[in-house]
XYZ file of C-alpha atoms in Angstrom:
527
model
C -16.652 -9.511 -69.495
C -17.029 -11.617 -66.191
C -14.643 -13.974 -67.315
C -11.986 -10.705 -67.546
C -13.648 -9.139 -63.880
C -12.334 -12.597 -62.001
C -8.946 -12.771 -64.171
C -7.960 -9.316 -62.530
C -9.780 -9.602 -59.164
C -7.472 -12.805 -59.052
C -4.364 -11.329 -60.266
C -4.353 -8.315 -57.752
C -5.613 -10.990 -54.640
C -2.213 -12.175 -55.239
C -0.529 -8.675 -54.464
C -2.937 -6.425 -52.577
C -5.745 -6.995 -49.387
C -9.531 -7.869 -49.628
C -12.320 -6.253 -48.695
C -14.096 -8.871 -47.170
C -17.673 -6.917 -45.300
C -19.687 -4.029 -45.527
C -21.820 -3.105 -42.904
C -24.393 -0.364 -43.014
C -26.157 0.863 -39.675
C -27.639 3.905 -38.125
C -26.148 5.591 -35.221
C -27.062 8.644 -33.591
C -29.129 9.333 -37.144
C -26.605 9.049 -38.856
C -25.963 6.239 -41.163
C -22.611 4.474 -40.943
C -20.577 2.392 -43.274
C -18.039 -0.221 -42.125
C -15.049 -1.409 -44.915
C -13.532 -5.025 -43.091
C -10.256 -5.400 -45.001
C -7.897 -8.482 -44.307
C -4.885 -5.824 -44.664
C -4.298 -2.345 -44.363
C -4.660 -0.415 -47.041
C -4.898 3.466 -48.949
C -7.898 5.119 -49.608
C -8.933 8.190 -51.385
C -12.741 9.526 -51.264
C -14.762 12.177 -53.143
C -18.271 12.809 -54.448
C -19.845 13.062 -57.547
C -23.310 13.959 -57.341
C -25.154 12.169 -54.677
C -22.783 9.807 -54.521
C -19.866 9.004 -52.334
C -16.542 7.175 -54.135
C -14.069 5.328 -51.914
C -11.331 4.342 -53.935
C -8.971 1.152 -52.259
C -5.949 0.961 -53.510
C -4.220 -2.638 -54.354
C -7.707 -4.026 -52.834
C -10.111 -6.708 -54.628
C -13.305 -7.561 -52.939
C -14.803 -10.833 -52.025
C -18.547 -10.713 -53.131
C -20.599 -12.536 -55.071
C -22.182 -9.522 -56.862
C -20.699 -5.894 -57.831
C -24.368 -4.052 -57.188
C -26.019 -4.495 -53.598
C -29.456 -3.231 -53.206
C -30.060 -1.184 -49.942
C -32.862 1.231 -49.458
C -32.175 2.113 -45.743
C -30.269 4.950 -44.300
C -30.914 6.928 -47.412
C -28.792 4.695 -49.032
C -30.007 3.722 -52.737
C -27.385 1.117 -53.522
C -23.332 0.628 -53.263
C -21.715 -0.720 -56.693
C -18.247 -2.621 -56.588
C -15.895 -2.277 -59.610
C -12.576 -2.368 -60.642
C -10.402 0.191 -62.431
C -7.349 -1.566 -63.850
C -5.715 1.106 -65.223
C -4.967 2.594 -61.107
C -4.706 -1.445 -59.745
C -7.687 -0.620 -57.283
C -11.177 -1.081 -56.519
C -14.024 1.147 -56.488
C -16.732 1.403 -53.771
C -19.230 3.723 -54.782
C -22.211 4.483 -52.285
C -25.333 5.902 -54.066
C -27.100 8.464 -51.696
C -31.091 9.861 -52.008
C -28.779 13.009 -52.017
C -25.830 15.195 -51.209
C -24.718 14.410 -47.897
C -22.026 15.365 -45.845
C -19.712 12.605 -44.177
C -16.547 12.243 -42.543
C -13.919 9.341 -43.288
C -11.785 7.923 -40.894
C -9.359 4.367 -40.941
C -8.586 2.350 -38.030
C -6.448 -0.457 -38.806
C -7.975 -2.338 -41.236
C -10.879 -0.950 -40.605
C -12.204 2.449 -42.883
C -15.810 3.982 -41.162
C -17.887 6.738 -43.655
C -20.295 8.566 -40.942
C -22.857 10.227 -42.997
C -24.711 12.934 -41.950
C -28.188 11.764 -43.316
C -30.336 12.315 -40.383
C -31.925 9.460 -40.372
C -34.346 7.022 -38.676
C -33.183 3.864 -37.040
C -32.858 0.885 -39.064
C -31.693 -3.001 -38.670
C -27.899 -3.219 -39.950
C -27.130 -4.726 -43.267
C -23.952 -6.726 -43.763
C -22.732 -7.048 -47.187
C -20.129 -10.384 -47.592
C -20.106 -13.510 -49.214
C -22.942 -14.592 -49.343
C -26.950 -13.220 -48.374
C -26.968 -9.998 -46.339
C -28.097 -10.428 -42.946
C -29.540 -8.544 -39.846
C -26.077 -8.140 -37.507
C -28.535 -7.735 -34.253
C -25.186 -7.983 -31.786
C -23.661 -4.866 -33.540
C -26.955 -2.723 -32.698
C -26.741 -3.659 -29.347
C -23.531 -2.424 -28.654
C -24.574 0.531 -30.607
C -26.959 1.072 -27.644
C -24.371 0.894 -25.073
C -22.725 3.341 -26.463
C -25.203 5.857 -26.818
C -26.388 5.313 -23.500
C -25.345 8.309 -21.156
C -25.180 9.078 -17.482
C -27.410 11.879 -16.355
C -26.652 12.727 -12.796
C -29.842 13.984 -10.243
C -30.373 17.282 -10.301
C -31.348 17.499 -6.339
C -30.608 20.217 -3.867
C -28.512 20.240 -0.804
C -27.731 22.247 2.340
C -23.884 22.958 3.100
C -22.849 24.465 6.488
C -18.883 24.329 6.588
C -16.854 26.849 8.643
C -12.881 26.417 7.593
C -13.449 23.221 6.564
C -10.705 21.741 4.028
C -11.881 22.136 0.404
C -11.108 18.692 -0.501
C -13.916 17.571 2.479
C -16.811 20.019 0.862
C -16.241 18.632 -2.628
C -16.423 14.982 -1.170
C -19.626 15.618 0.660
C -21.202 16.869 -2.590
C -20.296 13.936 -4.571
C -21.411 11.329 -2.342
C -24.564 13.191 -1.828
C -25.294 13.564 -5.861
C -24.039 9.822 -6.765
C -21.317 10.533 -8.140
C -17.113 9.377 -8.173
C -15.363 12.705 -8.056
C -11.008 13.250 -8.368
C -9.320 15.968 -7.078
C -6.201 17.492 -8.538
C -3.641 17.613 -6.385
C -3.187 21.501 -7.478
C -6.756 22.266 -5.443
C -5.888 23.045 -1.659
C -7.108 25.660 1.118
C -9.901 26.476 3.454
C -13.696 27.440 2.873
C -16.572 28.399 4.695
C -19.573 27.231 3.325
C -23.295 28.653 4.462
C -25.870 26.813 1.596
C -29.098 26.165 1.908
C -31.743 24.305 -0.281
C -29.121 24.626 -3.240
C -28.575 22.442 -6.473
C -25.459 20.263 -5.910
C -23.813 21.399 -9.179
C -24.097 24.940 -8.415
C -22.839 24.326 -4.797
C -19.957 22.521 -6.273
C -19.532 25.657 -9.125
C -19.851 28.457 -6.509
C -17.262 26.815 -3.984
C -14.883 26.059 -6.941
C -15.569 29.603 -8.465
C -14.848 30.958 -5.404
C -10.993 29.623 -4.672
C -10.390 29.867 -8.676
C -10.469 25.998 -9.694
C -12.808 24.395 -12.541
C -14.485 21.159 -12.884
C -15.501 18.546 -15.807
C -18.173 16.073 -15.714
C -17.059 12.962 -17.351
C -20.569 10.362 -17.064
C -20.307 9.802 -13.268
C -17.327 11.160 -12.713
C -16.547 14.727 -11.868
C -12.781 16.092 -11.872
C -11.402 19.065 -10.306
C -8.805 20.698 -10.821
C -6.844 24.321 -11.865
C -8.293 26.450 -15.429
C -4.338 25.865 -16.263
C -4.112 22.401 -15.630
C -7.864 21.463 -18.104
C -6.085 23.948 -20.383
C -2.398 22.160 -20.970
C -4.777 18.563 -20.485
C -6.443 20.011 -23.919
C -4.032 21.113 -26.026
C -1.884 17.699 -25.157
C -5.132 16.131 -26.212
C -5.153 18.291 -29.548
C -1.412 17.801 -30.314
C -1.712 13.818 -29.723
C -4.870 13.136 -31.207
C -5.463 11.630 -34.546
C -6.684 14.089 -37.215
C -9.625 13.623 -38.993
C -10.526 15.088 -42.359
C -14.307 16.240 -43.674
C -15.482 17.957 -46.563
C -18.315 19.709 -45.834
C -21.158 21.261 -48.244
C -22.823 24.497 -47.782
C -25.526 24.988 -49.368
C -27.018 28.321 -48.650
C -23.698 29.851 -47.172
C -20.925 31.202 -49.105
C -17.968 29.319 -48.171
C -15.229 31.882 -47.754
C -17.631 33.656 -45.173
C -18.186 30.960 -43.242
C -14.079 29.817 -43.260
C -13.757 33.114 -42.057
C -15.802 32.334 -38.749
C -14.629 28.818 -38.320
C -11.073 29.674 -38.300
C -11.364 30.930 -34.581
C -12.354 27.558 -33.741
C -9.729 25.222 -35.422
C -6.850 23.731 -32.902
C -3.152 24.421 -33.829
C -3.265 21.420 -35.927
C -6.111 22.807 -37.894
C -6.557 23.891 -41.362
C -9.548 24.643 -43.372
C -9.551 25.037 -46.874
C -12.201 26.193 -49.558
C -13.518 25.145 -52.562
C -15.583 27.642 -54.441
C -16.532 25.686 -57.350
C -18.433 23.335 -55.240
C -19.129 25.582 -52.354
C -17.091 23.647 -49.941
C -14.963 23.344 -46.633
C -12.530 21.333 -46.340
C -11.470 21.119 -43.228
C -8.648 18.830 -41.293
C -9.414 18.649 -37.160
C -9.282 16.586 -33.989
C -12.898 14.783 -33.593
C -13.746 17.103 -30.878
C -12.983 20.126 -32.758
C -14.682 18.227 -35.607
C -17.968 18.582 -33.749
C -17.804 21.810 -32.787
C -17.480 22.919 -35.831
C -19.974 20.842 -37.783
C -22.683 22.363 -35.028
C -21.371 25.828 -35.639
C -22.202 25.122 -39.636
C -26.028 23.817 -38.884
C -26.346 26.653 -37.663
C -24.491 29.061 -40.235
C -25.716 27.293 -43.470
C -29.494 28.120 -43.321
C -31.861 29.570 -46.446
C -31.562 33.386 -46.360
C -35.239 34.614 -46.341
C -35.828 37.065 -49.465
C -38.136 40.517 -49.053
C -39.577 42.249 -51.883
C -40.382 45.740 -52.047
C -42.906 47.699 -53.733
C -41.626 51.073 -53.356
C -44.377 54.040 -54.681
C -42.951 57.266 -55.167
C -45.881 60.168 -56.075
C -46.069 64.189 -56.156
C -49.196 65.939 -55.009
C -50.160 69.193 -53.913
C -49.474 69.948 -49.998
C -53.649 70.073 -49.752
C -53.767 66.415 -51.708
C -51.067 65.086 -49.397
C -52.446 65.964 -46.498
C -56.301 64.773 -47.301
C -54.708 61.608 -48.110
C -53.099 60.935 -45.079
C -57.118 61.031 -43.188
C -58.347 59.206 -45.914
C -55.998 56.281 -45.788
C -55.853 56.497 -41.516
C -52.326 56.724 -41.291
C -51.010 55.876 -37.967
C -47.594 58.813 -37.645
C -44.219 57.397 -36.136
C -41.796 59.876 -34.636
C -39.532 62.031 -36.817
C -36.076 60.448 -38.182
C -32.872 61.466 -38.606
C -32.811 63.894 -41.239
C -29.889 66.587 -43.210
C -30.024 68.408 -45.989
C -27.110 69.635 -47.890
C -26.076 70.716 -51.739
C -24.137 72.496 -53.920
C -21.938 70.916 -56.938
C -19.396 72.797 -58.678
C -17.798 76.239 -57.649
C -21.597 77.410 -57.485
C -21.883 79.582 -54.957
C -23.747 77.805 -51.449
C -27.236 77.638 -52.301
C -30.013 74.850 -50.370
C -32.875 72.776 -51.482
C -36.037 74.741 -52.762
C -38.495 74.556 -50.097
C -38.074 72.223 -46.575
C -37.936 69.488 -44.967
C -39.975 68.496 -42.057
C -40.115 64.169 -42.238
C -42.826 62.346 -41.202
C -43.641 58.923 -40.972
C -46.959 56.361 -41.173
C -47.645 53.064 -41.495
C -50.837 51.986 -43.415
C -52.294 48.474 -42.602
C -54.796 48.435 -45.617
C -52.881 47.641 -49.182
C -55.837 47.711 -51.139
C -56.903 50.632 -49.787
C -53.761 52.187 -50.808
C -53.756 51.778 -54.094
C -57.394 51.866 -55.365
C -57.165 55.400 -53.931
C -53.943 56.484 -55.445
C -55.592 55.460 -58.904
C -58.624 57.503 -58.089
C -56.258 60.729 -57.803
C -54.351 60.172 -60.442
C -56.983 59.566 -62.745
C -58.501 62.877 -61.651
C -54.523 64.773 -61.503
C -54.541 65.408 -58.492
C -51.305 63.164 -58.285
C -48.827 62.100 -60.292
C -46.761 59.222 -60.140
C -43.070 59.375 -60.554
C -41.358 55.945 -59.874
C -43.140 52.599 -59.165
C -40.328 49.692 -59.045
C -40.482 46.594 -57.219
C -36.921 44.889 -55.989
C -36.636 41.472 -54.255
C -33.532 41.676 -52.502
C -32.183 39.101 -49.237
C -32.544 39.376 -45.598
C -29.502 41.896 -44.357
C -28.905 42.880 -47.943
C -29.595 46.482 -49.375
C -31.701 47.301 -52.527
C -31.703 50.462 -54.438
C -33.615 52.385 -56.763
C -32.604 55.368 -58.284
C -34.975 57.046 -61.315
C -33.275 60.675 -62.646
C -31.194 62.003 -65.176
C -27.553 61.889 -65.686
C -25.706 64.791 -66.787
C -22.321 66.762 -67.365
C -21.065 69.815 -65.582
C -17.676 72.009 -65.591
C -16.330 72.473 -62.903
C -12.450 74.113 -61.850
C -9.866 71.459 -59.852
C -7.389 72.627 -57.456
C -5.141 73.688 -59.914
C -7.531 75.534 -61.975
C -8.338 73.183 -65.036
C -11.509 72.909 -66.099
C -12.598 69.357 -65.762
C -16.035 67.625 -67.282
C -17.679 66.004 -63.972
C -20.782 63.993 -64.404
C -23.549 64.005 -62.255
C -26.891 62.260 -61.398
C -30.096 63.965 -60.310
C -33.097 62.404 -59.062
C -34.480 60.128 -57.037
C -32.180 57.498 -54.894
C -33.761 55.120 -52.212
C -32.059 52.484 -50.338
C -33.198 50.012 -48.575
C -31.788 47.261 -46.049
C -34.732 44.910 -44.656
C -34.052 42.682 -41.341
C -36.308 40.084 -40.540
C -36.829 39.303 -36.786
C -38.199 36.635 -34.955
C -41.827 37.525 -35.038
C -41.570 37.981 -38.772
C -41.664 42.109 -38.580
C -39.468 43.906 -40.741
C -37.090 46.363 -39.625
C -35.621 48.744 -42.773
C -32.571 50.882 -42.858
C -33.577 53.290 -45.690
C -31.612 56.204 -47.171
C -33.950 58.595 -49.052
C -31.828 61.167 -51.354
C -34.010 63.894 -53.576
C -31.540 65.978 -56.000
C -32.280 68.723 -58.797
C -30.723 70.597 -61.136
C -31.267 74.519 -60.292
C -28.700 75.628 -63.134
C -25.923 74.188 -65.004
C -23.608 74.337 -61.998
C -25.975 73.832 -58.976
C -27.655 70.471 -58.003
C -29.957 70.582 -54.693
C -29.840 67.592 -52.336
C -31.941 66.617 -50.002
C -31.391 63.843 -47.413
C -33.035 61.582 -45.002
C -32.154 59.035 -43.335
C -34.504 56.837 -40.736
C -35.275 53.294 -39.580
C -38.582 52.267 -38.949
C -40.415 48.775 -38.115
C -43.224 47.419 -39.801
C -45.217 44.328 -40.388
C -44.880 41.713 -43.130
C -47.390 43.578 -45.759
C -47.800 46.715 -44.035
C -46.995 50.023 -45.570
C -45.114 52.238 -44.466
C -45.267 55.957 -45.668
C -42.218 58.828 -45.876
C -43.575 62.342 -46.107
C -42.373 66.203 -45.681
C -40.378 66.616 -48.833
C -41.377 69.889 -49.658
C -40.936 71.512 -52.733
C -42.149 75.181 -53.875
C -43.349 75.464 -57.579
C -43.875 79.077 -59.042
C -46.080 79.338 -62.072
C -46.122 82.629 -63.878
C -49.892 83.047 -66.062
C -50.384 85.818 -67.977
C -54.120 87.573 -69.516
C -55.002 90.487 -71.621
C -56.534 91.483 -74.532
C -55.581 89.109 -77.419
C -53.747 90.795 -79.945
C -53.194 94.312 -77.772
C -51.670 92.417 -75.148
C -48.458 91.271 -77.674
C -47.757 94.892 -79.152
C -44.530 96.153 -78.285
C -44.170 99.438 -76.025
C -47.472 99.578 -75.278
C -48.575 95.855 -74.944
C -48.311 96.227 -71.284
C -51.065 98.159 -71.048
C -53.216 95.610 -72.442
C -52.218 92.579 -70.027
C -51.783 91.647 -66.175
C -49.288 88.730 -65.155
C -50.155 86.127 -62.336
C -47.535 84.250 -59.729
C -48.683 81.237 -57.995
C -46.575 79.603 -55.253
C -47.441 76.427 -54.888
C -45.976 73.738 -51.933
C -46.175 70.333 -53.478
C -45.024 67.253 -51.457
C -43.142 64.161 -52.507
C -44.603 61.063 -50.938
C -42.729 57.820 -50.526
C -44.706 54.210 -49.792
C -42.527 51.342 -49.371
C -44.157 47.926 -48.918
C -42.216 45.162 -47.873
C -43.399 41.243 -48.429
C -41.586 38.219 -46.736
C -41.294 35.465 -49.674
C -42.237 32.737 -48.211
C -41.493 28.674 -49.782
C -44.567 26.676 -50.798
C -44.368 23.321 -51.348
């Protein structure tokens, strides 16, 4: 098998280039690859995995060994190999994980920057040969990332129709800095500053006669908004366009191409892939940047909130003893409507009222050790108790009822077979803020079936704020039962014409109250 490897490394050194070093180092956390060819050649990259496949076509490569151990940079190893059947070599680069990187060729010279945010490390080169520390390379690594920072120091300016050109020199020379002036920025100011940062002297001034400014390390240049604006898109239509695929991993991708798109150049294009949850997107480096910090920020875990949502009937009395016994603290009143008729019923509205209240109880256990005491004494019944898990800006629903079919007449007089739902409906859209309180959008709709033809809705709708565990409670959906009891003589009381005589009948009204407790919980990772 070796004896075959040098046959073809040998027959395609006669036709194609040679990759002759590999460097690895760490920049800016980063970890970067160099590929030194001896002639310029194609590429083509993708990923499998955690690992990242250069393929160099009509390339051989001058090592004494096709797997090279590295263990820095988040970089387990690189393997060399040849595919004969495409005349080109392999370079695959075996990551800790999936990272994002960006590929770019110089020459014959191909750099993979890869996003592994790492630590510094000593730089590996990979040739003929042992690999050794390349300690010149890091130090011009450090040159490069070594920035100007100019003073921040204050000033006084007192210029009365002083040329422009003579104000922006004074507050150069007095901040340390070279400054050039566009030959577009003329006119008079007068100047009255005193004890004032020198870049918001110089801002003010400028802001004043309509000019702008760039900081370039020590350099500042001024000039017109018009004049930075055509020296930018020259810059975009000359520059060299670099091409990154970048993996979301929380995001959906179409969402986020959606945003991005605003801040692509006219050369621009982004593409998606949806089976790997991808952008793949073709910039200048600058534009490049922007948009890989826009995506850091975009591509975060969505926090999840479950709800326990408690939905009980109880007697107006009951209701109203357990709102002192659990110490509910009342919010103000919501937003509230009520509405309902289905069918060509005639108008009709919800049995009983609505007057919607709100609480928030602090105590969980509380809450439900003494909503098992009264039910296990009837005093209240439970109707729904569902818990949903649902994401951060995303709604939930529950809906317990009965679906059923009605007749009802269209506009041209057909009977048509309409089916309806009646019940219970909540909704329920949880935001999580900064200090980790919940603020929910929630839809409450209560519907019944009066007759065949009539359904009565009632609706409420309200936002409230609450903290991560606390309960908050929905009240003031009324309802009026009637009970009808009759007594009498047994026997007597059933004989007919005269069984009247024998027995009285008893109406009860009765207000009972719907009460709705909605708990919300932030899941939270452990590791």
């Amino acid at each position: 098998m070796r004896k075959t490897l040098i046959v073809i490394l040998f027959v395609l050194f006669l036709f194609g280039s040679k990759l002759t070093e590999v460097s690895v180092s760490s920049s800016k956390q980063n970890t970067v690859l160099r590929f030194n060819l001896d002639e310029k050649t194609s590429y083509t990259d993708f990923t499998v995995d955690n690992s990242i496949v250069i393929d160099l076509l009509n390339t051989t490569a001058d090592f004494d060994q096709n797997v090279w151990n590295i263990s820095k940079g988040k970089i387990k190893n690189i393997e060399f190999s040849v595919v004969p059947s495409a005349n080109m070599l392999r370079v695959t680069i075996n990551c800790e994980k999936e990272f994002n990187y960006t590929i770019t060729q110089e020459d014959k010279i191909i750099t993979i920057d890869i996003n592994t945010m790492t630590e510094p490390f000593e730089t590996i080169v990979l040739s003929k040969g042992k690999e050794t520390p390349e300690i010149e390379e890091k130090k011009e690594e450090k040159k490069e990332e070594k920035t100007y920072t100019p003073l921040r120091t204050k000033l006084s300016l007192n210029y009365e129709n002083a040329s422009i050109e003579t104000a922006l020199r004074a507050i150069a020379e007095y901040a340390g800095m070279n400054i050039i002036i566009g030959d577009a920025v003329k006119g008079l100011v007068t100047v009255k500053l005193d004890n004032v940062y020198w870049e918001d002297a110089l801002r003010l001034i400028l802001q004043t006669k309509g000019y702008a400014y760039v900081i370039e390390g020590n350099v500042i240049r001024v000039g017109s908004g018009k004049d930075f604006e055509a020296e930018r898109e020259s810059y975009e239509m000359a520059a060299p366009l670099v091409q990154k695929v970048i993996k979301l991993e929380f995001a959906y991708c179409d969402d986020v191409a959606k945003i991005i798109k605003g801040l692509l150049s006219k050369r621009g294009t982004i593409d998606i892939d949806k089976r790997t949850n991808s952008l793949i997107v073709k910039d200048v480096d600058t534009k490049m940047k922007e948009i890989e910090s826009l995506v850091r920020i975009l591509d975060t875990k969505t926090p999840q909130v479950s709800i326990e949502a408690r939905i009980i009937d109880a007697d107006k009395s009951v209701a109203n003893d357990l709102a002192i016994q659990l110490g509910t603290n009342y919010m103000t009143q919501p937003q509230w409507n009520i509405g309902g008729q289905v069918g060509n019923a005639p108008s009709g509205g919800p049995v009983g009222g609505l007057s919607l209240t709100l609480g928030t109880i602090r105590d969980f256990a509380k809450l439900v050790g003494t909503l098992k005491a009264l039910e296990s004494n009837n005093k209240i019944h439970t109707i729904a108790n569902p818990r949903v898990t649902t994401a951060n800006n995303q709604q939930a629903e529950v809906f317990g009822g009965k679906k059923f079919s009605a007749t009802v007449i269209d506009q041209r007089g057909n009977p048509v077979v309409t089916w309806f739902t009646a019940g219970i409906r909540l909704t329920c859209t949880p935001q999580i803020n900064s200090l980790e309180d919940i603020t929910m959008n929630i839809d409450i709709e209560l519907s019944d079936v009066i007759t065949e033809k009539l359904i009565t809705i009632t609706n409420a709708s309200t936002r409230a704020v609450v903290r991560d565990g606390e309960t908050l409670v929905i009240g003031g959906f009324i309802q009026q039962t009637e009970t009808e009891r009759i007594e009498g003589i047994p026997v007597l009381k059933n004989l007919p014409l005269i069984g009247f005589l024998f027995r009285r009948t008893y109406k009860e009204t009765r207000d009972r109250e719907v009460l709705i407790f909605l708990t919300p919980h932030i899941i939270k990772d452990i590791y």
